[in-house]
Amino acid sequence: MEAQRKMKNRFRFFDWLENTAFGRLNLRSKLTLSNMLITFFVILSLGAYVYYRTQQAGSQLTSQLEGNIRNRVEENLASTSSEQAALLNSFFTALSSDTAVIGSTVEDILNKRTSLDSGMYWDANTSLSRLENGSWDNSNDEASSIFIPADVPLTDTLARKLNSLKHTELMIPSFLEDNPDIVAIYFGGILKETVYYPNIDLANIVPPDFDVTGRVWYVDAEPTNNPDREVVWSTPYQDAALNGLVITTSVPVFNAQNRFQGVAAMDVQLTQITNVVSNIRVGETGYAFLIDSDNRLMALPQQGYSDFGIVDATQNFGQVMDSTTVPDAPVELFEILNQVSTGERGVFNISLNGSERFVAFQQVPEVNYKLVIVVPAIEMLTETAIVKSQIQQETRNTIAISLLLIAGIFVLASITSLAIGNRLTTPLQSLTRVANEIIAGNFDAKAEVETKDEIGTLSTTLNTMTANIKEMVQSLEQRVHERTAELQESLEKNERRSKQYEAIAKVTQAINATQNLQELLPQISQVISEQFGFYHTGIFLNDAGNQYAILGAANSEGGKRMLKRGHQLKIGEQGIVGYVTGVGRPRIALDVGSDAVYFNNPDLPETRSEMALPLTIAGQIIGALDVQSTESNAFTEEDVDVLGTLAEQVSLAIQNARLYEQTQKSLAEAEAVSRQYFTETWKSLSQESRIAGYRYTPAGTIPIAEEQMPEIVSTDRKSISVPIIIRGQTVGELAVLVPKQEHIKADQMELIHAVADRVGIFAENARLFDETSRRAEREHLVSDITAKIRSTNDPREMLETAIKELREALKVSRIEIVPQKVTSPDK
């Protein structure tokens, strides 16, 4: 089964191979190509193996070499740090020895006090003077400064002790000159006295209550803290004698009776130690620094400032290095300090500020300091880089030679294969070139059919396929272009029409709010111009004789000037407005051809397109809507359909305004007629009754004739008159007589007015009833006369009956009926 499966897979591979371009080659081409491929893969495999083995060997050799060099570098650094630490230890040991010598010298002098304290060499009682602050001071011309605090008296014991100590100036000044690293030598006694070399006028530097026995170097060296009486080293501190940051080596001093007398000490400035450490050089830019057991920075050359994040190291000398004292220091610095604090010596590497560094440290036993050396790895591994470069160069040379040999073999094999199959591959290359052109979009490319074998058949097929694809692509491109253009045009039209209909809605909303024709027309022209962006909008109305179209409103400045002149156009003759008002059809004029003659109006010089639409009501032309644009070809036939709707709205608005005005006018006329009839009716009623009014008294109602009107005037009363108003017209008045002394109140006046209103209502009702009764009588009389006239069919009798009845009804003596001659309309 496994063999069958492998055989089946092999047949599948050959089937796949036959379906590729390789399968369409003839046998010689297949052999040629197969040989070239086999040669290529063999050479490629051999070259890859050689390259891999060369790279692997070079990498192993480089790794071993680098490891050896690193080990040697670490050994050298350990040796260097040990040597430099030994030198530093010798430096501090020498200082300790010098301190011990100074201590021994002071002890010898104090032990010989009986021979030296007489004051013959120097007398404290005469040489010391008390300052204003109470402290004791000697002359500045002497070799040493002597200071006694203000609270310590100058006793004989102290004076004799100082007389003896004064003899130390016979050797200490020369000792200072021979040891430039020492900045000061001094003695502090148990009586708080201080003898200080050189003479710096100590009494004027320290405060008057300065207690030397409380200084750190004194406390560390006194017997209670130093029972072995050894030389001790202090931590860095600020020197009271203004020597800056110093460390002090001190030793206790005893007399012959083994009694503690004080402490002898020497000061060394940290800057002096920094100078010593700065002389330690490793590599080109390597440097060393010194720290104590508590990670206090004792010395740091300037090369290490940037690594430590320090601008001025003198500000950090003597301080414990942590994140508060050196906030800008990198994290790697604290890693260095942690590793250094774990042992007495060692070498390790670390990345500091982006570059690899070797770090070597060694303890300085005399002062329990540690010397740390930092050097860039690149400076110590230069030999590794050189050897690695040489190995890489040799590897590249070997690979280059191998590639040349492989290329030569492949070229030779290729030339041999190509020489054999060149004739057969030329048609295939031509066919491939044509196929690439077709892929690139050149459907005019054609393959030349030179043979009748498989390649010839493939060329013919390719040409046929190319022609079909070309025809199909051209057809698709044309259809896509047409559909895209139609869609774009439709979208633009719909968008424009939507905006136009929206503008029509806004115009309609605006013009429906006004019913006054004089206000409506300017508002219509202004709103249309704003909503549609027209340069000019004008509304023409036909005159009563339908002879001229008169400009009724315009929004543009030129149109307003035309409006003031009473601009009018002959209907059916002048301009497109005359044409539209004459024939009742829309018209578009463009700034081309024969239409250009319409754009000679000096009031509208910027017009390039114009369209006029008729304003019609029930088929009757009442005017035209004229719109003008500054763009050429601004209007189309589709705009006619859209703006035709707007013209209809404008026509309806004008008709509604006219109807409204007519209605208002008719209403005003009817009201005037009604008022006239009302006035005449009351006037005739007054004349018929010959009664001027009525007087109401407790005795009853008394009619007042016109000639009796003056009689109602009284001398002891005053008259309160209120008009009687009916339908807004005064038809009489209500007069109330009251005593002259009586004051009429507001509520009484309101009552009088209410009575007057009721009188008016009742009087009008009575008049209407009387008028209705008279009309009923008249209608009854007319009905009776008509019935009598209709009782006969003889015209003469009918006339005689009419005359008789009218004479009796009207109570007149004569009535005549005069016939008239009627002319026919046809004659």
XYZ file of C-alpha atoms in Angstrom, residues 75 367 477-478 498 503 519 558 662 715:
10
model
C 42.760 39.002 34.770
C 41.188 52.757 55.315
C -15.296 49.631 -20.995
C -17.823 51.250 -23.307
C -34.154 68.393 -5.228
C -36.203 76.300 -2.870
C -45.819 93.978 -0.752
C -30.653 97.441 -12.320
C -61.154 92.940 -4.306
C -81.036 126.453 35.831
